[in-house]
Coordinates of C-alpha atoms in Angstrom, one line a residue:
Chain A
M1 CA 199.6 85.3 -69.0
S2 CA 197.8 88.5 -68.6
N3 CA 194.6 87.0 -68.3
P4 CA 194.7 85.6 -64.7
L5 CA 191.6 83.0 -64.8
P6 CA 192.8 79.5 -66.2
V7 CA 190.7 80.1 -69.5
T8 CA 189.9 75.7 -71.3
I9 CA 190.5 75.8 -74.9
I10 CA 188.3 73.3 -76.3
M11 CA 189.1 72.1 -79.6
I12 CA 187.1 70.5 -82.0
E13 CA 188.7 69.8 -84.9
D14 CA 187.8 65.7 -87.1
D15 CA 191.8 66.3 -88.4
L16 CA 194.0 65.1 -85.8
G17 CA 197.6 66.3 -87.8
H18 CA 195.9 69.7 -87.6
A19 CA 195.1 69.4 -84.4
R20 CA 198.4 68.7 -83.8
L21 CA 199.6 71.3 -85.7
I22 CA 197.0 74.1 -84.0
E23 CA 198.5 73.1 -80.5
K24 CA 201.8 73.3 -81.4
N25 CA 201.5 76.7 -82.3
I26 CA 199.9 78.0 -80.3
R27 CA 202.5 76.5 -77.1
R28 CA 204.7 78.4 -79.8
A29 CA 202.8 81.4 -79.6
G30 CA 203.5 81.3 -75.7
I31 CA 199.7 79.7 -74.9
S32 CA 200.4 77.6 -71.9
N33 CA 196.0 77.4 -71.4
H34 CA 194.2 73.5 -71.3
I35 CA 193.5 72.6 -74.6
T36 CA 190.7 69.4 -74.3
H37 CA 190.4 67.9 -78.2
F38 CA 187.5 66.7 -79.2
D39 CA 187.5 65.1 -82.9
N40 CA 183.5 65.3 -83.3
G41 CA 180.5 67.2 -82.3
T42 CA 178.1 65.4 -81.1
A43 CA 181.0 64.5 -78.0
A44 CA 182.2 68.7 -77.8
L45 CA 178.6 69.1 -76.8
E46 CA 178.4 66.6 -75.0
F47 CA 180.7 68.0 -73.4
L48 CA 179.8 71.5 -73.2
F49 CA 176.5 71.2 -71.6
N50 CA 177.1 68.2 -69.3
P51 CA 179.8 70.4 -67.3
T52 CA 179.2 68.4 -64.3
Q53 CA 181.8 65.5 -65.8
D54 CA 184.2 67.6 -65.2
P55 CA 184.6 69.9 -63.0
A56 CA 187.7 71.2 -64.1
R57 CA 185.9 73.0 -66.9
R58 CA 183.7 74.9 -64.7
G59 CA 185.8 78.2 -65.6
P60 CA 185.7 79.9 -68.3
V61 CA 186.3 78.1 -72.1
L62 CA 187.0 79.3 -75.2
I63 CA 186.6 76.8 -78.5
L64 CA 188.4 76.2 -81.3
L65 CA 185.5 74.9 -84.1
D66 CA 186.3 74.0 -87.5
L67 CA 183.4 73.7 -89.7
N68 CA 183.9 70.2 -91.3
L69 CA 183.0 67.3 -89.1
P70 CA 182.3 63.9 -89.5
D71 CA 179.3 64.1 -87.8
M72 CA 177.7 67.4 -87.8
S73 CA 178.2 70.2 -89.2
G74 CA 180.2 72.5 -87.9
T75 CA 177.7 75.6 -88.3
A76 CA 174.7 73.3 -86.3
V77 CA 177.0 73.1 -83.3
L78 CA 178.0 76.5 -83.1
A79 CA 174.2 77.4 -83.5
R80 CA 173.4 75.3 -80.3
I81 CA 176.7 76.7 -78.4
K82 CA 174.9 80.5 -79.9
E83 CA 171.4 79.9 -78.8
A84 CA 172.1 78.1 -75.4
P85 CA 171.6 81.1 -72.9
E86 CA 174.7 79.5 -70.8
L87 CA 177.1 79.1 -73.4
H88 CA 176.4 82.2 -75.1
R89 CA 178.8 84.5 -74.3
T90 CA 181.4 81.9 -75.1
P91 CA 184.0 83.1 -78.4
V92 CA 183.8 80.6 -81.2
V93 CA 187.0 81.0 -83.4
V94 CA 185.7 79.5 -86.6
L95 CA 189.4 77.5 -88.0
T96 CA 188.3 75.8 -90.6
T97 CA 189.4 75.1 -94.8
T98 CA 186.9 77.1 -96.0
D99 CA 186.8 80.3 -97.1
D100 CA 183.5 80.5 -99.6
R101 CA 182.1 84.0 -98.7
V102 CA 178.4 82.2 -98.3
E103 CA 179.7 79.9 -95.6
I104 CA 181.8 82.9 -93.8
Q105 CA 178.5 85.2 -94.0
R106 CA 176.7 82.4 -91.6
C107 CA 179.1 81.8 -89.7
Y108 CA 178.8 85.1 -88.9
D109 CA 175.2 85.6 -88.5
L110 CA 175.2 82.7 -86.0
G111 CA 176.8 84.9 -83.8
C112 CA 180.9 83.4 -84.5
N113 CA 183.2 85.8 -82.7
V114 CA 186.4 85.1 -85.6
Y115 CA 186.2 83.2 -88.8
I116 CA 189.7 82.4 -89.9
T117 CA 190.5 80.5 -93.0
K118 CA 193.4 77.5 -92.3
P119 CA 196.1 78.6 -95.3
V120 CA 197.6 75.9 -96.9
N121 CA 201.0 77.8 -96.2
Y122 CA 202.3 76.8 -93.5
E123 CA 203.7 79.9 -92.5
S124 CA 201.0 81.4 -92.8
F125 CA 199.2 79.0 -90.9
A126 CA 201.6 78.9 -87.9
E127 CA 201.4 82.8 -88.4
A128 CA 197.8 82.9 -87.6
I129 CA 198.0 80.6 -85.0
R130 CA 200.3 82.7 -83.0
Q131 CA 198.0 85.8 -84.0
L132 CA 195.4 83.7 -82.3
G133 CA 197.7 83.1 -79.4
L134 CA 198.3 86.1 -78.3
F135 CA 194.5 87.3 -78.8
L136 CA 194.0 84.5 -76.9
S137 CA 196.2 86.2 -74.9
V138 CA 194.4 89.4 -74.2
I139 CA 191.0 88.6 -74.1
Q140 CA 188.8 88.6 -71.7
I141 CA 186.6 85.8 -71.4
P142 CA 182.9 85.4 -69.6
E143 CA 182.9 83.1 -67.5
S144 CA 180.1 80.5 -68.1
G145 CA 176.7 80.2 -66.9
G146 CA 176.9 83.6 -66.9
Chain B
M1 CA 156.5 60.1 -135.9
V2 CA 156.8 60.2 -139.2
L3 CA 153.9 62.4 -141.4
D4 CA 152.8 61.5 -144.8
L5 CA 152.2 65.5 -146.2
R6 CA 151.2 63.3 -149.6
A7 CA 147.7 62.5 -148.7
P8 CA 145.9 65.5 -148.1
I9 CA 147.5 66.5 -151.4
A10 CA 145.9 63.4 -152.9
L11 CA 142.3 64.1 -151.1
R12 CA 142.4 67.7 -152.7
G13 CA 143.0 66.1 -156.4
K14 CA 139.9 64.3 -155.8
W15 CA 137.7 66.7 -153.8
I16 CA 138.3 68.7 -157.6
G17 CA 136.8 66.2 -159.6
M18 CA 134.2 66.2 -157.4
I19 CA 133.4 69.9 -157.2
L20 CA 134.3 69.9 -161.2
L21 CA 131.9 66.8 -161.0
G22 CA 128.8 68.5 -159.5
F23 CA 129.0 71.9 -162.1
V24 CA 129.1 69.0 -165.0
A25 CA 125.6 67.7 -163.4
L26 CA 124.6 72.0 -163.3
A27 CA 125.1 72.8 -166.6
G28 CA 123.6 69.2 -168.3
I29 CA 120.3 70.4 -166.2
V30 CA 120.2 74.1 -167.4
G31 CA 121.7 72.7 -170.9
S32 CA 118.7 70.1 -171.1
A33 CA 116.2 72.3 -169.5
A34 CA 116.9 74.9 -172.0
I35 CA 116.7 72.0 -175.4
L36 CA 113.0 70.6 -173.6
M37 CA 111.1 74.5 -173.1
T38 CA 112.9 74.9 -176.7
M39 CA 110.5 72.0 -177.4
N40 CA 107.7 73.2 -175.2
Q41 CA 107.3 75.7 -177.1
R42 CA 107.2 74.9 -180.1
Q43 CA 104.1 72.3 -179.2
M44 CA 103.2 75.0 -177.8
D45 CA 102.9 77.3 -180.7
G46 CA 101.6 74.2 -182.7
V47 CA 98.1 74.1 -180.9
A48 CA 98.0 77.7 -181.0
H49 CA 98.7 77.7 -184.9
A50 CA 95.9 74.9 -184.9
Y51 CA 93.5 77.1 -182.9
Q52 CA 94.0 79.7 -185.4
V53 CA 93.5 76.9 -188.2
E54 CA 90.0 76.3 -186.7
R55 CA 88.8 79.4 -186.8
Q56 CA 89.4 80.2 -189.9
V57 CA 87.6 77.5 -190.8
S58 CA 85.0 78.6 -188.8
A59 CA 84.7 81.9 -190.2
M60 CA 84.8 80.0 -193.5
R61 CA 81.6 78.0 -192.5
V62 CA 79.9 80.6 -191.0
S63 CA 80.3 82.9 -193.8
L64 CA 79.4 80.5 -196.5
L65 CA 75.6 79.9 -194.5
R66 CA 76.0 83.1 -194.1
I67 CA 76.1 84.0 -198.4
D68 CA 73.8 81.0 -198.6
S69 CA 71.2 83.3 -196.9
F70 CA 71.1 85.4 -199.7
R71 CA 68.5 83.3 -201.6
R72 CA 66.0 86.1 -203.2
K73 CA 67.3 88.9 -205.6
K74 CA 66.2 92.0 -203.1
D75 CA 68.0 90.5 -200.5
I76 CA 71.3 90.7 -203.1
E77 CA 70.9 94.5 -203.3
R78 CA 69.1 95.4 -200.6
R79 CA 72.4 94.0 -198.5
A80 CA 74.4 93.8 -201.5
D81 CA 76.9 95.7 -198.8
E82 CA 76.3 93.2 -196.7
L83 CA 77.1 90.3 -198.8
K84 CA 80.2 91.8 -200.3
T85 CA 81.4 91.9 -196.9
Y86 CA 80.7 87.9 -196.5
R87 CA 82.3 87.4 -199.4
T88 CA 85.5 88.8 -197.8
R89 CA 85.5 87.3 -195.0
L90 CA 85.3 84.7 -197.0
D91 CA 88.2 84.4 -198.9
S92 CA 90.8 86.4 -196.2
A93 CA 89.5 83.5 -194.3
I94 CA 90.5 80.5 -197.5
A95 CA 93.4 82.3 -197.7
S96 CA 94.8 82.2 -194.5
F97 CA 94.2 78.9 -194.1
R98 CA 96.0 78.1 -197.6
T99 CA 98.8 79.6 -195.1
L100 CA 98.0 78.1 -192.1
T101 CA 97.9 74.8 -193.3
S102 CA 100.9 75.2 -196.2
D103 CA 102.8 72.4 -194.5
N104 CA 99.9 69.8 -194.1
P105 CA 99.3 68.5 -197.9
R106 CA 95.5 66.5 -196.3
Q107 CA 94.0 69.8 -195.6
Q108 CA 95.6 71.5 -198.5
A109 CA 93.7 68.6 -200.8
R110 CA 90.3 70.1 -199.2
V111 CA 90.4 73.3 -200.0
P112 CA 90.0 73.0 -203.7
L113 CA 86.5 71.2 -202.8
L114 CA 85.3 74.2 -200.6
E115 CA 86.2 76.7 -203.3
A116 CA 84.2 74.1 -205.9
L117 CA 81.1 74.6 -202.8
Q118 CA 81.7 78.7 -202.7
A119 CA 81.6 79.0 -205.6
Q120 CA 78.1 76.9 -206.0
V121 CA 77.0 79.0 -203.3
L122 CA 77.2 82.0 -205.1
L123 CA 75.9 80.7 -208.0
D124 CA 72.7 80.1 -206.5
V125 CA 72.3 83.3 -204.9
G126 CA 73.2 84.7 -207.9
A127 CA 76.2 86.3 -207.2
I128 CA 77.8 85.3 -209.9
T129 CA 76.8 84.4 -213.8
K130 CA 76.9 80.9 -215.1
E131 CA 80.2 82.1 -217.1
E132 CA 81.8 82.9 -214.0
F133 CA 81.0 79.6 -212.1
G134 CA 82.9 78.0 -215.1
E135 CA 83.0 74.0 -215.5
S136 CA 83.2 74.0 -211.7
I137 CA 82.0 70.3 -209.9
R138 CA 78.3 70.6 -208.4
V139 CA 76.9 69.1 -205.6
E140 CA 73.8 67.5 -204.4
D141 CA 74.0 68.8 -200.8
P142 CA 76.4 71.5 -200.2
L143 CA 74.9 72.7 -197.1
G144 CA 75.7 68.9 -196.0
M145 CA 78.7 69.2 -197.5
L146 CA 79.9 72.3 -196.0
D147 CA 78.9 70.9 -193.0
V148 CA 81.1 67.6 -192.9
L149 CA 84.5 69.3 -195.2
T150 CA 84.8 71.5 -192.3
K151 CA 84.2 68.6 -190.0
A152 CA 86.8 67.3 -191.1
M153 CA 88.9 69.6 -191.2
Q154 CA 88.1 70.8 -187.9
D155 CA 88.9 66.9 -187.2
E156 CA 92.0 67.5 -188.3
E157 CA 93.0 69.7 -186.5
L158 CA 91.7 68.5 -183.5
R159 CA 94.0 65.3 -183.9
L160 CA 96.8 67.6 -184.4
Q161 CA 96.4 69.2 -180.9
R162 CA 95.7 66.3 -179.0
F163 CA 99.2 64.7 -181.3
R164 CA 101.3 68.1 -179.7
N165 CA 99.2 67.7 -176.0
A166 CA 101.1 64.4 -176.1
E167 CA 104.1 65.5 -177.5
M168 CA 104.3 68.3 -174.8
R169 CA 103.6 65.8 -171.9
R170 CA 106.1 63.5 -173.3
I171 CA 108.7 66.1 -173.1
Q172 CA 107.7 66.9 -169.4
Y173 CA 108.0 63.9 -168.7
G174 CA 111.2 63.8 -170.0
F175 CA 112.2 67.1 -168.4
Y176 CA 111.9 65.4 -165.1
V177 CA 113.3 62.9 -165.8
V178 CA 116.5 64.6 -166.3
L179 CA 115.3 66.9 -163.6
G180 CA 115.5 64.0 -160.8
A181 CA 118.4 62.1 -162.8
A182 CA 120.5 65.5 -162.0
G183 CA 119.4 66.0 -159.0
L184 CA 120.4 63.0 -157.5
L185 CA 124.1 63.3 -159.5
L186 CA 123.8 66.9 -157.4
I187 CA 123.0 64.7 -154.4
V188 CA 125.6 62.5 -154.9
V189 CA 128.7 64.4 -155.3
G190 CA 126.9 67.1 -152.5
L191 CA 127.8 63.6 -150.1
L192 CA 130.9 62.8 -152.0
T193 CA 132.2 66.1 -151.8
F194 CA 131.3 66.6 -147.9
V195 CA 132.5 63.0 -146.4
S196 CA 135.7 63.7 -148.6
L197 CA 135.4 67.4 -147.7
R198 CA 136.0 65.9 -143.8
R199 CA 138.0 63.4 -144.1
F200 CA 140.3 66.2 -145.6
T201 CA 139.4 68.1 -143.1
R202 CA 140.2 65.6 -140.5
D203 CA 143.9 64.5 -142.0
L204 CA 144.6 67.9 -142.0
V205 CA 143.2 68.5 -138.8
N206 CA 145.0 65.6 -137.5
S207 CA 148.6 66.3 -139.5
R208 CA 148.3 69.5 -137.4
Q209 CA 148.0 67.9 -134.3
A210 CA 150.2 65.4 -135.5
L211 CA 153.4 68.3 -135.8
R212 CA 152.5 70.2 -132.9
D213 CA 152.8 66.8 -131.1
A214 CA 155.8 66.3 -133.0
N215 CA 157.2 70.0 -132.4
A216 CA 156.2 69.5 -128.6
G217 CA 157.7 67.1 -128.1
L218 CA 161.0 68.4 -129.7
E219 CA 160.7 71.7 -127.4
L220 CA 160.4 69.1 -124.5
A221 CA 163.3 67.0 -125.2
V222 CA 165.6 70.1 -125.7
Q223 CA 163.8 71.7 -123.0
E224 CA 164.9 68.3 -121.1
R225 CA 168.2 67.9 -122.4
T226 CA 169.2 71.2 -121.9
A227 CA 167.9 70.5 -117.8
D228 CA 170.3 67.3 -117.8
L229 CA 173.4 69.4 -118.8
K230 CA 172.2 72.1 -116.3
R231 CA 172.4 69.7 -113.9
A232 CA 175.5 67.4 -114.5
N233 CA 177.1 70.5 -114.5
G234 CA 176.0 72.0 -111.4
E235 CA 176.7 68.3 -110.2
L236 CA 180.3 68.9 -112.0
Q237 CA 181.1 72.4 -110.2
R238 CA 179.2 71.1 -106.6
F239 CA 182.0 68.1 -107.6
A240 CA 185.1 70.4 -108.3
Y241 CA 184.4 72.3 -105.4
I242 CA 183.9 70.1 -102.8
V243 CA 186.7 67.9 -103.9
S244 CA 188.8 71.4 -104.2
H245 CA 187.7 71.9 -100.4
D246 CA 188.4 68.3 -99.4
L247 CA 191.7 68.0 -100.9
R248 CA 193.3 71.3 -99.2
S249 CA 192.8 70.3 -95.7
P250 CA 195.3 66.9 -96.0
L251 CA 197.7 69.6 -97.8
V252 CA 197.2 71.0 -94.9
N253 CA 198.3 68.6 -92.6
V254 CA 201.2 67.4 -95.8
M255 CA 202.5 72.0 -95.5
G256 CA 202.3 71.9 -91.6
F257 CA 204.8 68.8 -91.4
T258 CA 207.1 69.4 -93.7
S259 CA 207.8 72.6 -92.2
E260 CA 207.3 70.6 -88.4
L261 CA 210.6 68.3 -90.8
E262 CA 212.3 71.0 -92.3
I263 CA 212.9 72.5 -88.2
A264 CA 213.4 68.9 -86.9
A265 CA 216.4 68.4 -89.8
K266 CA 217.0 72.3 -89.6
R267 CA 218.0 71.2 -85.4
L268 CA 219.6 68.1 -86.4
G269 CA 222.2 69.9 -88.8
E270 CA 223.1 72.0 -85.9
M271 CA 223.4 68.8 -84.0
L272 CA 225.5 67.3 -86.5
E273 CA 227.4 70.6 -86.5
E274 CA 227.7 70.1 -82.7
A275 CA 229.0 65.8 -83.3
R276 CA 231.6 66.8 -85.6
K277 CA 233.3 69.7 -83.5
T278 CA 233.0 67.7 -79.8
R279 CA 232.8 63.6 -80.7
P280 CA 233.8 63.4 -84.5
E281 CA 234.2 59.5 -84.1
T282 CA 230.6 58.7 -82.9
L283 CA 229.1 59.4 -87.3
F284 CA 228.7 56.5 -88.8
P285 CA 229.6 57.0 -92.3
G286 CA 227.6 58.8 -94.7
T287 CA 225.6 60.5 -91.8
D288 CA 226.1 63.8 -93.3
E289 CA 224.8 63.5 -96.7
L290 CA 221.4 62.4 -95.2
I291 CA 221.5 65.4 -93.2
E292 CA 222.7 68.2 -95.0
Q293 CA 221.7 67.0 -98.5
D294 CA 219.0 64.4 -98.4
L295 CA 216.8 65.3 -96.3
P296 CA 216.1 68.6 -97.4
E297 CA 216.9 67.6 -100.8
A298 CA 213.4 65.6 -100.2
I299 CA 211.0 68.1 -97.4
H300 CA 212.5 71.1 -100.7
F301 CA 210.8 68.6 -103.4
I302 CA 207.9 68.0 -101.4
R303 CA 207.6 71.8 -100.5
T304 CA 207.2 72.6 -104.0
S305 CA 204.9 69.6 -105.6
T306 CA 202.5 71.2 -102.6
Q307 CA 202.9 74.0 -103.5
K308 CA 202.1 73.9 -106.8
M309 CA 198.9 71.2 -106.3
D310 CA 197.8 74.2 -104.0
R311 CA 197.4 76.5 -106.6
L312 CA 196.5 74.0 -108.8
I313 CA 193.6 73.2 -105.9
N314 CA 192.3 77.3 -106.0
A315 CA 191.8 77.5 -110.1
I316 CA 190.0 74.3 -109.7
L317 CA 187.9 76.2 -107.2
Q318 CA 188.1 79.9 -109.0
L319 CA 186.8 78.0 -112.5
S320 CA 184.4 76.6 -110.3
R321 CA 183.2 79.4 -108.4
Q322 CA 183.0 81.3 -111.8
G323 CA 180.4 79.3 -113.2
S324 CA 178.6 79.8 -110.1
R325 CA 178.4 83.2 -109.7
A326 CA 175.3 84.8 -111.1
L327 CA 175.9 86.7 -114.3
M328 CA 174.0 90.6 -113.8
P329 CA 173.7 91.5 -117.0
A330 CA 173.5 96.4 -118.0
W331 CA 174.7 97.9 -120.8
L332 CA 178.1 98.6 -121.3
D333 CA 180.1 101.1 -122.6
M334 CA 183.2 99.4 -124.1
N335 CA 185.6 101.9 -124.5
R336 CA 185.2 103.0 -121.2
L337 CA 185.1 99.4 -120.0
L338 CA 188.4 99.0 -121.9
A339 CA 190.1 101.7 -121.1
D340 CA 189.6 100.5 -117.2
V341 CA 190.6 97.3 -118.2
V342 CA 193.9 98.8 -120.1
E343 CA 194.3 101.7 -117.0
T344 CA 194.4 98.1 -114.0
L345 CA 197.4 97.0 -116.3
K346 CA 199.1 99.5 -116.4
V347 CA 201.9 98.8 -114.2
R348 CA 202.3 95.6 -116.2
A349 CA 201.9 97.3 -119.7
E350 CA 204.8 99.8 -118.6
Q351 CA 207.4 96.9 -116.9
A352 CA 206.8 95.1 -120.5
G353 CA 207.1 98.5 -122.3
A354 CA 203.8 97.5 -124.0
Q355 CA 202.1 99.8 -125.8
I356 CA 198.2 98.7 -125.8
I357 CA 195.6 100.8 -128.8
I358 CA 192.6 100.4 -128.3
A359 CA 190.5 101.4 -131.4
P360 CA 187.5 104.0 -130.8
N361 CA 184.0 103.4 -131.4
Q362 CA 183.3 100.1 -130.0
P363 CA 180.7 98.7 -130.0
E364 CA 178.3 98.8 -126.8
I365 CA 176.8 95.5 -125.4
Y366 CA 174.7 94.4 -122.9
G367 CA 176.2 91.8 -120.9
D368 CA 178.0 91.4 -117.8
R369 CA 181.0 93.4 -116.9
V370 CA 182.7 91.2 -114.5
A371 CA 182.9 88.5 -116.6
I372 CA 183.5 90.7 -119.9
E373 CA 186.1 92.8 -118.0
Q374 CA 187.9 89.1 -117.2
I375 CA 187.8 88.3 -120.3
L376 CA 189.4 90.8 -121.7
S377 CA 192.0 92.0 -118.8
N378 CA 193.2 88.6 -119.1
L379 CA 193.9 88.3 -122.9
I380 CA 195.7 91.5 -123.4
E381 CA 197.0 90.5 -119.9
N382 CA 198.4 87.6 -122.1
A383 CA 199.4 89.8 -124.9
I384 CA 201.6 91.5 -122.5
K385 CA 203.6 87.8 -120.9
Y386 CA 204.0 85.9 -124.0
N387 CA 205.9 88.7 -126.0
Q388 CA 208.8 87.8 -129.2
P389 CA 211.8 88.3 -126.8
G390 CA 213.5 91.8 -128.0
R391 CA 210.6 93.3 -129.0
P392 CA 208.4 95.5 -127.1
P393 CA 204.3 94.2 -126.9
I394 CA 202.5 96.4 -129.3
I395 CA 198.6 95.7 -128.9
E396 CA 195.3 96.3 -130.5
V397 CA 192.3 96.4 -129.2
T398 CA 189.5 96.8 -131.8
G399 CA 185.4 95.9 -131.4
R400 CA 182.4 96.0 -134.4
R401 CA 178.9 94.6 -134.1
I402 CA 178.1 91.9 -136.8
G403 CA 174.2 91.1 -136.6
T404 CA 173.7 90.0 -133.3
H405 CA 176.8 90.0 -131.9
A406 CA 179.7 92.2 -131.2
E407 CA 183.1 90.5 -132.2
F408 CA 186.6 92.1 -130.6
R409 CA 190.1 91.3 -131.7
V410 CA 192.3 91.2 -129.1
T411 CA 195.6 91.2 -131.7
D412 CA 199.4 91.3 -130.7
N413 CA 202.8 91.1 -131.9
G414 CA 204.0 88.3 -130.2
R415 CA 205.6 85.0 -130.0
G416 CA 202.5 83.0 -130.9
I417 CA 201.0 79.9 -130.6
D418 CA 201.5 76.9 -132.6
P419 CA 197.9 76.6 -134.9
G420 CA 198.3 72.9 -133.2
D421 CA 197.9 74.4 -129.5
F422 CA 195.0 76.2 -131.0
E423 CA 192.2 73.9 -128.7
R424 CA 194.6 72.8 -126.3
V425 CA 195.7 76.2 -124.7
F426 CA 191.8 76.7 -123.7
D427 CA 192.0 73.5 -121.6
L428 CA 192.7 73.7 -117.8
F429 CA 196.5 73.3 -116.9
R430 CA 197.5 73.3 -120.5
R431 CA 200.4 75.6 -122.3
S432 CA 201.7 75.6 -124.9
G433 CA 205.9 77.2 -126.3
A434 CA 208.1 77.2 -124.4
Q435 CA 206.9 76.9 -120.3
D436 CA 209.9 80.1 -119.5
R437 CA 206.6 82.6 -118.1
P438 CA 205.2 81.9 -115.0
G439 CA 202.0 81.2 -114.9
E440 CA 198.9 77.6 -114.5
G441 CA 197.1 77.4 -117.6
I442 CA 194.4 78.9 -116.0
G443 CA 193.9 81.8 -118.0
L444 CA 192.5 80.8 -120.8
A445 CA 191.2 77.9 -119.8
H446 CA 188.7 80.2 -117.2
V447 CA 188.1 82.7 -119.9
R448 CA 186.5 80.6 -122.2
A449 CA 184.1 79.5 -120.0
V450 CA 183.1 82.6 -119.6
V451 CA 182.7 83.1 -123.1
Y452 CA 180.6 80.3 -123.3
R453 CA 178.5 81.1 -120.1
L454 CA 178.0 84.4 -121.8
G455 CA 177.0 82.7 -125.8
G456 CA 180.2 84.1 -127.3
S457 CA 182.7 81.7 -128.6
I458 CA 186.3 82.6 -129.1
L459 CA 189.6 81.3 -132.2
I460 CA 192.9 81.8 -132.9
E461 CA 194.6 83.4 -135.2
S462 CA 198.3 82.8 -135.1
E463 CA 201.6 82.7 -136.9
L464 CA 204.4 81.4 -133.9
G465 CA 206.8 84.4 -133.9
V466 CA 204.2 86.7 -135.6
G467 CA 202.2 87.3 -133.5
S468 CA 198.6 86.0 -132.1
T469 CA 194.8 88.1 -132.4
F470 CA 191.7 86.2 -130.5
I471 CA 188.6 86.6 -132.0
L472 CA 185.6 87.2 -129.4
S473 CA 182.2 87.0 -130.5
I474 CA 179.5 87.8 -127.2
P475 CA 175.9 88.2 -128.2
L476 CA 175.1 92.0 -128.1
H477 CA 171.9 91.7 -125.9
Y478 CA 173.0 88.3 -123.1
S479 CA 169.8 86.3 -122.4
E480 CA 169.6 83.7 -120.5
E481 CA 168.0 81.4 -122.5
Q482 CA 170.8 81.8 -124.9
S483 CA 173.5 81.4 -123.1
Q484 CA 175.0 77.7 -123.0
V485 CA 175.4 75.8 -120.4
S486 CA 178.3 77.0 -118.1

């Protein structure tokens, strides 16, 4: 690990299968950071905006966001995160099945840092996640609240 | 709505009848007026005639009285000229009277008596001799007789005048009656014409309004229908989009965990190998088969099926996207566009040894470049792909204008399409002939969708083993209204 800070990965993903596959491939890429998984947007926002519940969350976070959530749209979650002064610098990786151009543009407009389409082809998928792992191992994550 | 268009025509017949009747009444007035005027004129002439007769009567009386005053001889000698004048005047008056009253026997009968009186007076004054007088009658008092006679003559004329005046009044009265009747008739005809004209106009206005309403209703119905179709189509597209997207999500899992399973199976295979070497006695019979054959086979089928499913979902997604893409029409030089399409297919054409001939003088059209490129590219690509085995493809593209449309023909010498499959090849995921070339049956479905969207049509002419021609017809000038719901 080149990043000395204990970065927590927040994964907001309603499909448990996807979540498991993502986690497996992140681990295969050699990333051992703690992954906190939420299967809906409400719980994830609750956690992000009320850090007192978990003292360990005080450190920097990186968010993996799926756009198709059961309770609210992923773009709404993205907008909430990027609007909040204490969270807007947090890197958000949108990882979703949607490859609609308009949707991708909207996410970047809202301030998403990386947009990745989940390929159905598993080799490509695994490769994408491993690349993401590589990316996670080198990026500098700002402290939250800054 | 049912329109009775015959009603105004029947009404028009009635209307023409009215006008004719009006003309007849007018002609009647003019004719009867002419007749009555002529009659009146005759009576007036009669009155004037009677005056003339009266004048002659009084001239006769005066002349005779004058002549009677020549009682003495010297008078006759001295005033011979004067006597002569009176005699001439008297003669001419009698002659006039005789001619004027030639149609009245009662007056004529009085003439001889007057002549006898004249002769007696002339004899008395000595203007004529006894011989000249001859056997004529003599009266006691010739002047008194003259008075009576002339009085009778004048009375006769007066009676005639009175009669003629009465006749004239009767004619005038008749004239007024005819005039009044004709006027009444005109008023009636006028009123009837007015009423029927009004009804005719009203019916005409009503029928026109009804026609307009019917038209408007029809237009509205068409608009509603089009809107419905567009809505239904839009919904279908959204549906296709959402479904294909949502189908992808589970597919990621199927593919992902199949791979995980594969990894596990491989690991199991390694473990089996290990066990065979070290502890073969612990293996159950059939374990080899299970791990080395059944498991990889199952995984293989899951994988190929999901891959195919992924391609199909992508095709639906692509098709639904094409439908929602905004068309950007522009003037297109089809010679250049076709050359560009051929250029992009150059590598594939070379690999297949295909020859592509683009006929010169392609018509210029106003349409969406991407859509038309997609159509022609698909057709030419198919022509390259489905060649008759052992025969290098020769493809020819011709274009010409037919009325408001441009017709492009893509002709090949390929394997051909069974006439029974002419419709089928345009259906999504449907293909024709030997399934020996890669593909999902998407290309032509896509082509037809785009062609319809441009407001065009596409047909096939083909013979198995000889070749196919795709006949594409698209409007020379794209317009939103013209395009079919796509």
